[in-house]
Short mmCIF file of C-alpha atoms in Angstrom, two decimals:
data_model
loop_
_atom_site.label_atom_id
_atom_site.label_comp_id
_atom_site.label_asym_id
_atom_site.label_seq_id
_atom_site.Cartn_x
_atom_site.Cartn_y
_atom_site.Cartn_z
CA UNK A 1 0.32 9.50 14.88
CA UNK A 2 -2.00 7.24 12.87
CA UNK A 3 -2.91 8.20 8.87
CA UNK A 4 -6.21 9.04 9.84
CA UNK A 5 -5.08 11.72 12.62
CA UNK A 6 -2.46 12.89 9.99
CA UNK A 7 -5.40 13.44 7.49
CA UNK A 8 -7.69 15.11 10.09
CA UNK A 9 -4.54 17.57 11.21
CA UNK A 10 -3.19 18.42 7.84
CA UNK A 11 -3.50 21.89 6.17
CA UNK A 12 -4.79 22.57 2.82
CA UNK A 13 -1.22 22.33 0.79
CA UNK A 14 -0.86 19.01 2.96
CA UNK A 15 -4.26 17.62 2.22
CA UNK A 16 -3.76 18.40 -1.70
CA UNK A 17 -0.49 17.19 -1.82
CA UNK A 18 -1.72 13.82 0.00
CA UNK A 19 -4.33 13.35 -2.24
CA UNK A 20 -2.46 14.23 -5.36
CA UNK A 21 0.31 11.73 -4.21
CA UNK A 22 -1.87 9.00 -4.29
CA UNK A 23 -3.18 9.63 -7.62
CA UNK A 24 0.09 10.47 -8.90
CA UNK A 25 1.23 6.72 -7.74
CA UNK A 26 -1.79 5.31 -9.90
CA UNK A 27 -1.00 7.29 -13.00
CA UNK A 28 0.19 4.03 -14.80
CA UNK A 29 -3.35 3.06 -14.58
CA UNK A 30 -4.49 5.84 -16.54
CA UNK A 31 -1.89 5.42 -19.42
CA UNK A 32 -0.05 8.74 -18.29
CA UNK A 33 3.48 9.26 -18.38
CA UNK A 34 5.52 10.49 -15.45
CA UNK A 35 4.94 14.08 -15.95
CA UNK A 36 1.15 13.84 -16.16
CA UNK A 37 0.26 15.65 -12.71
CA UNK A 38 3.53 17.74 -12.70
CA UNK A 39 1.35 20.92 -13.28
CA UNK A 40 -0.87 20.13 -10.14
CA UNK A 41 2.43 19.59 -7.91
CA UNK A 42 4.00 22.93 -9.18
CA UNK A 43 0.70 24.72 -8.38
CA UNK A 44 1.24 23.43 -4.52
CA UNK A 45 4.59 25.02 -4.45
CA UNK A 46 5.53 28.64 -2.98
CA UNK A 47 4.14 31.02 -5.00
CA UNK A 48 1.46 28.81 -7.13
CA UNK A 49 -1.73 30.27 -7.59
CA UNK A 50 -4.69 28.20 -5.80
CA UNK A 51 -7.19 30.32 -8.18
CA UNK A 52 -5.67 28.15 -11.27
CA UNK A 53 -5.77 24.92 -9.53
CA UNK A 54 -9.25 24.03 -11.35
CA UNK A 55 -8.04 25.22 -14.72
CA UNK A 56 -5.02 23.02 -14.18
CA UNK A 57 -6.66 20.07 -13.46
CA UNK A 58 -9.32 20.33 -16.01
CA UNK A 59 -6.35 20.17 -18.11
CA UNK A 60 -4.69 17.04 -16.74
CA UNK A 61 -8.24 15.39 -17.25
CA UNK A 62 -8.47 16.21 -20.61
CA UNK A 63 -4.97 14.80 -21.22
CA UNK A 64 -5.72 11.57 -19.41
CA UNK A 65 -9.06 11.54 -20.93
CA UNK A 66 -11.02 11.55 -17.54
CA UNK A 67 -14.33 13.39 -17.39
CA UNK A 68 -15.77 14.75 -14.10
CA UNK A 69 -18.04 11.80 -13.93
CA UNK A 70 -16.83 8.45 -14.83
CA UNK A 71 -19.19 5.95 -16.38
CA UNK A 72 -18.36 2.63 -14.64
CA UNK A 73 -19.86 0.68 -17.27
CA UNK A 74 -17.05 1.57 -19.76
CA UNK A 75 -14.27 0.12 -17.36
CA UNK A 76 -13.97 -3.27 -16.76
CA UNK A 77 -10.76 -3.15 -14.92
CA UNK A 78 -11.55 -2.13 -11.02
CA UNK A 79 -8.22 -0.76 -10.14
CA UNK A 80 -8.07 1.38 -13.07
CA UNK A 81 -11.72 2.35 -12.51
CA UNK A 82 -10.58 3.53 -8.75
CA UNK A 83 -7.79 5.62 -10.41
CA UNK A 84 -10.06 7.28 -12.52
CA UNK A 85 -12.72 8.07 -9.81
CA UNK A 86 -9.71 9.81 -7.76
CA UNK A 87 -9.00 12.26 -10.59
CA UNK A 88 -12.79 12.66 -11.49
CA UNK A 89 -13.51 13.38 -7.64
CA UNK A 90 -10.39 16.00 -7.30
CA UNK A 91 -11.81 19.36 -6.01
CA UNK A 92 -11.90 22.11 -8.42
CA UNK A 93 -11.29 24.64 -5.79
CA UNK A 94 -8.14 24.24 -3.40
CA UNK A 95 -9.97 24.45 -0.06
CA UNK A 96 -9.02 22.58 3.11
CA UNK A 97 -12.61 21.12 3.56
CA UNK A 98 -12.97 19.98 -0.02
CA UNK A 99 -9.10 18.55 0.02
CA UNK A 100 -9.96 16.58 3.06
CA UNK A 101 -12.80 14.79 1.75
CA UNK A 102 -10.54 14.17 -1.28
CA UNK A 103 -7.20 13.28 0.39
CA UNK A 104 -9.21 10.65 2.69
CA UNK A 105 -11.17 9.31 -0.39
CA UNK A 106 -7.79 8.74 -2.22
CA UNK A 107 -6.02 7.28 0.78
CA UNK A 108 -8.63 4.69 0.96
CA UNK A 109 -8.91 4.08 -2.90
CA UNK A 110 -5.01 3.88 -3.50
CA UNK A 111 -4.84 1.31 -0.70
CA UNK A 112 -7.46 -0.73 -2.48
CA UNK A 113 -5.47 -0.63 -5.82
CA UNK A 114 -2.68 -1.77 -4.41
CA UNK A 115 -4.28 -4.70 -2.85
CA UNK A 116 -5.90 -5.38 -5.77
CA UNK A 117 -2.83 -5.55 -7.84
CA UNK A 118 -0.94 -7.44 -4.99
CA UNK A 119 -2.75 -10.61 -4.23
CA UNK A 120 0.16 -12.03 -2.09
CA UNK A 121 -0.65 -13.72 0.76
CA UNK A 122 -4.30 -13.74 0.33
CA UNK A 123 -4.39 -9.98 1.00
CA UNK A 124 -7.55 -9.78 -1.65
CA UNK A 125 -9.44 -12.05 0.89
CA UNK A 126 -8.93 -9.62 3.63
CA UNK A 127 -11.98 -7.31 4.69
CA UNK A 128 -11.60 -3.64 3.67
CA UNK A 129 -12.04 -2.99 7.43
CA UNK A 130 -8.63 -4.36 7.85
CA UNK A 131 -7.27 -1.30 6.01
CA UNK A 132 -9.37 1.03 8.07
CA UNK A 133 -8.05 -0.19 11.10
CA UNK A 134 -4.39 0.04 9.93
CA UNK A 135 -5.11 3.64 8.81
CA UNK A 136 -6.50 4.49 12.29
CA UNK A 137 -3.43 3.18 13.97
CA UNK A 138 -4.40 -0.29 14.53
CA UNK A 139 -0.65 -1.54 13.81
CA UNK A 140 2.78 0.05 13.56
CA UNK A 141 3.15 1.46 10.09
CA UNK A 142 6.89 0.05 10.30
CA UNK A 143 5.46 -3.45 10.76
CA UNK A 144 3.39 -5.07 8.06
CA UNK A 145 0.36 -6.34 9.49
CA UNK A 146 -0.64 -9.92 9.04
CA UNK A 147 -2.76 -10.66 6.07
CA UNK A 148 -1.49 -7.23 4.22
CA UNK A 149 0.46 -7.65 1.43
CA UNK A 150 4.18 -5.94 0.68
CA UNK A 151 2.71 -3.73 -1.86
CA UNK A 152 -0.26 -2.37 0.34
CA UNK A 153 1.81 -1.77 3.36
CA UNK A 154 4.81 0.12 1.27
CA UNK A 155 1.86 2.19 0.16
CA UNK A 156 0.66 2.95 3.43
CA UNK A 157 3.93 3.84 4.42
CA UNK A 158 4.21 6.11 1.51
CA UNK A 159 0.98 8.17 2.52
CA UNK A 160 2.17 8.73 6.27
CA UNK A 161 5.47 9.97 4.75
CA UNK A 162 3.99 12.44 2.36
CA UNK A 163 1.51 13.59 5.41
CA UNK A 164 4.49 13.90 7.60
CA UNK A 165 7.05 15.81 5.22
CA UNK A 166 4.33 18.29 4.54
CA UNK A 167 3.33 18.88 8.18
CA UNK A 168 6.86 19.25 9.26
CA UNK A 169 8.29 21.01 6.36
CA UNK A 170 5.19 22.91 4.52
CA UNK A 171 6.00 23.93 0.80
CA UNK A 172 9.72 23.13 1.49
CA UNK A 173 8.75 19.12 1.92
CA UNK A 174 6.98 19.10 -1.62
CA UNK A 175 10.14 17.65 -3.46
CA UNK A 176 10.79 15.06 -1.05
CA UNK A 177 6.90 14.13 -1.21
CA UNK A 178 7.35 14.22 -4.87
CA UNK A 179 10.16 11.64 -4.58
CA UNK A 180 8.37 9.25 -2.38
CA UNK A 181 5.49 9.39 -4.95
CA UNK A 182 7.68 8.75 -7.79
CA UNK A 183 9.16 5.73 -6.15
CA UNK A 184 5.86 4.36 -5.68
CA UNK A 185 4.76 5.02 -9.10
CA UNK A 186 7.81 3.07 -10.36
CA UNK A 187 6.83 0.16 -8.37
CA UNK A 188 3.40 0.21 -9.40
CA UNK A 189 4.09 0.59 -13.09
CA UNK A 190 6.36 -2.48 -12.80
CA UNK A 191 3.25 -4.20 -11.21
CA UNK A 192 1.11 -2.93 -14.02
CA UNK A 193 3.60 -3.84 -16.57
CA UNK A 194 4.00 -7.23 -15.42
CA UNK A 195 0.22 -8.20 -15.32
CA UNK A 196 -0.55 -6.92 -18.84
CA UNK A 197 2.32 -9.50 -19.94
CA UNK A 198 0.49 -11.90 -17.81
CA UNK A 199 -2.87 -11.38 -19.51
CA UNK A 200 -1.49 -11.37 -22.78
#
């Protein structure tokens, strides 16, 4: 099943987890630590109260210095701007309708971020449409499409894995989904660190 189909069929928890996982992997661009989004993950677990999601979201935004509206003129780094927009756009209410829009936007933004940070094999020159094609099932997830960098291909696989885990196991799949996201965050943190050293 394609990434687009998985998002279309996911329930509210799966959609929120999908968007949150994309954002979690990009936390290094926000200057956050590995625990920055943990309160939101905990809210998705069994027994988590959907009514406090918005309050927890506000706390996370405050901690990471991200307002509801992101001023594009204040941020020169495109990858960091995309990450901030993901957090700023997170829905204040945990509803399937709003979470679906957010999850889909986070999917695209996270793939774009990984493409920006890994220009290997000329990937930055490939059109955004090629990402849409892969998300819609234009190529097997297990096979890296021509022109797509390893970093982007790995992010695509992680997005699919998170949605499949939540679809197959519900709340019980959250722990594994978090592990998938944690792995991706470590990879991106290393990439961000190398980029920072290269600029200094």
